[in-house]
């Protein structure tokens, strides 16, 4: 034995309360940290380290491990005493619990860590051999404290992390993680860590080696070997161990809620790999989906290839049993009924069958499934041959039952028509909540138009979106009725279904199966609008005729007479600013014209049918017993047909729509056109079968209805065309089909087609210089030039001949993209480009149509300059006004810049200058003094105003003689 100390991850200032203990320096095999928020508190947690000790080679060390230092992640730490020690696996290992209550300062993310010295000896993948006992054991758990999370506990690992594996066979382990809150769990591999002495830090064990390093191949002989974890089920598999020995590895269980990561737990575990002829047993999983209240009796079957007896066990939250065999804490338990595994835990002969039995109830309902980890181990009958195990998952989803016996009947409220729903009291709402939270179960009311045959399948909760139901309200689960007053229309069948949601905590609730359908058609006691048609289109004197029916099912003498219609109007397709425009008293006697009104507007409110659609409704009043007119009901709102036009290339696209209680879909609409303006005459040009508002039609000038005359002719961009549309609609309700078809006209609208056809491109010519024919005196002393351009317009059947102007484009250099120079009206086909400093430049011309469409460019023509620059060899700068400067001989042409350098006969530079005005050297030096008579050498560099921007300069070299002293040259 040797002396060691249990060293925690905390600062040295806290070492006063640490107690050194004597131990065998080899005992920790596996472990993890779990947390549970205590009821009625916001940030107080019960924190538990579950550690698995080697009781064979490290009994003394396990005895001495009476406390472990915890770091809470908030800057504090504490030495936590052992609360419980339970022996497992024939007393070869023990499960040790270290439990502490800790209150955090407030919301935040905290990582809780614990370090134990030391790991047990002999772990192969923590080399070198014999060193694992010198490596500390560290695990950590991260929690998120947030008031929005309400209650929260980390998942607990119900399956101990100690198993045996065989060389060459695939090994799997499942932690049987159970989250009492129903949060989603995800799994990923990690690397074992060790704590740092004297502080709250940890690090990855640097000598750790992946288990596949100790593999040859997979169980089926293929390569490479794999070491993986299923992110959904948590099945950790090594396929396959290739070496006898003890191995440690780690993985992380993530906890997710509503798409947010709210915590994670690291489990560090250990397995023993043996090399025996024994083969692992096999066990089958299953998936179940049951309604709360169902008694589950699911057979679990297992076999062993060696024919040995097997022991079937199971782990999961419904058993209410922790990994050490003791009951789960009360607030994590399934209530009131827990599950049992009949014939579980005993040796069974082949074929082996155990029965998973669980009486479900409403407390068990949640969105997340329950994962039951099934484990089978073989009974080898010899201590020399370790038992092997296999795992499978029994996944069970418990959903809430449907709301029963939903019925619907018509009723009335102060706001008008209504439908009342009733149903049986909901049987799955009283939930035993933890944390003192109230039940959040609610019943959601859904509605759609039309009855729908739909029978939910097993485990099909909620309502599929494809059915078209819309949520219209919700009530507490204790309610047994609901009154729907939201935009109900007479003559329409309404289908209702109810779904219960969240029967339990907000984090683990789910949807129930949909209820039976309650379908009802409201009786028609109100009038029905049967026409809204535009008679006249005008900004001030528009006219619309509105027709409606008498109240269906109402006979003279019913209720109290007299009766009254109040016609109301609003502006726009969806307008709601209704005002009464007509009041009509009636006794609803046959033959009386009391259901028609021609709306011409008024002096106060003109009817602008040119700019607006209008919407109408009719209120119906009866005389109550007290003699007061009382509103019985109001019609559905119906608008006029609104037509719009979009001009295009020699065509016009029309679109129209209306907002009505009848349907204009799948009907034939008539399109009318006038070539003579809004006063007509109008000819029907098409019958259009329409579907899906807004409806559209494109007029290309063709007339497909010739009974009233054939007006087919290509549409012109020079003309305006006027249109109106006649719609046909129908009520689908059987009580209203007698009003079909419902005929309405739109307003009149006029439009002019566009024309994007290009004119043909012109052919351009230019009077250019002929440099070969120029003499030295040509263009003498000329400083302003003119380029004369002429063009011709080409023609083609595909071109627009209506040319109204031409655009001429010019670029000074041939490298330039010509820019617009001038626009000239047609029929002009020439242009003189004057006041140029050089004739050099390029041109093209385009034609422009009456519609403003420009042709493609013509051919490109260019003119170039004819340079000329000749120098004398003597000049007399004596001030007599004759030959006083060194300048080019007569008539230099198109010179843009001249650079001059002069040297004396000794090679010294005496003058250098540059000018864009030409060359005129006065015989002075660069300093301004007169140079003496004599012979001088020059270099002249000339840049010409030619077409090429990058044209090379001309360099002239020679001599010139300066003569002074009264010498004059004539």
Coordinates of N, CA and C in Angstrom, one line a residue, residues 23 104 135 137 154 157 205 217 255 268 272 326 348 355 598 655 660 679 687 689 731 741 788 794 799 861:
X23 N -5.3 5.0 0.6 CA -6.0 4.1 -0.3 C -5.0 3.3 -1.2
X104 N -27.0 28.4 -7.1 CA -26.2 29.2 -8.0 C -26.6 30.7 -7.9
X135 N -3.2 8.1 -13.3 CA -4.0 9.1 -14.0 C -5.2 9.4 -13.3
X137 N -9.1 10.6 -12.5 CA -10.4 10.4 -13.2 C -11.2 11.7 -13.1
X154 N -31.1 16.9 -15.6 CA -30.3 16.2 -16.6 C -30.8 14.8 -16.8
X157 N -28.4 8.1 -16.2 CA -27.9 6.9 -16.9 C -28.3 5.6 -16.1
X205 N -6.6 13.4 -21.6 CA -5.5 12.6 -21.3 C -4.6 12.4 -22.5
X217 N -9.9 -6.1 -37.4 CA -10.9 -6.0 -38.5 C -12.3 -6.0 -37.7
X255 N -28.5 17.5 -24.1 CA -29.9 17.6 -23.8 C -30.4 18.9 -24.5
X268 N -17.7 8.6 -18.6 CA -16.4 7.9 -18.8 C -16.6 6.4 -18.4
X272 N -14.2 -4.8 -20.2 CA -13.1 -5.8 -20.2 C -13.3 -6.7 -21.4
X326 N -31.6 0.9 -6.9 CA -32.5 1.6 -6.0 C -33.5 2.5 -6.7
X348 N -32.9 -17.9 -18.2 CA -34.0 -18.5 -19.0 C -33.4 -19.5 -20.0
X355 N -41.4 -10.5 -20.7 CA -42.5 -9.6 -21.1 C -42.4 -8.2 -20.4
X598 N -80.1 50.4 -58.2 CA -79.2 51.0 -59.1 C -78.4 52.1 -58.4
X655 N -56.3 41.5 -66.9 CA -56.5 40.7 -65.7 C -57.7 41.2 -65.0
X660 N -66.1 37.9 -53.9 CA -67.6 37.6 -53.8 C -67.8 36.3 -53.0
X679 N -67.0 54.4 -75.9 CA -68.4 54.5 -76.3 C -68.8 53.3 -77.2
X687 N -64.1 33.7 -75.5 CA -64.7 33.1 -74.4 C -63.6 32.3 -73.6
X689 N -62.1 30.1 -70.4 CA -62.4 29.3 -69.3 C -61.3 29.6 -68.2
X731 N -72.9 29.8 -57.0 CA -72.9 29.3 -55.6 C -72.8 27.8 -55.7
X741 N -76.5 30.9 -63.5 CA -75.2 31.5 -63.3 C -75.4 33.0 -62.8
X788 N -17.9 65.5 -93.3 CA -19.2 65.5 -93.9 C -19.7 64.0 -93.9
X794 N -31.9 51.5 -94.6 CA -32.2 50.2 -95.3 C -33.6 49.8 -94.8
X799 N -38.5 45.0 -90.1 CA -38.1 46.3 -89.5 C -39.2 47.2 -89.4
X861 N -17.6 54.2 -89.6 CA -16.7 54.8 -90.5 C -15.7 55.7 -89.7

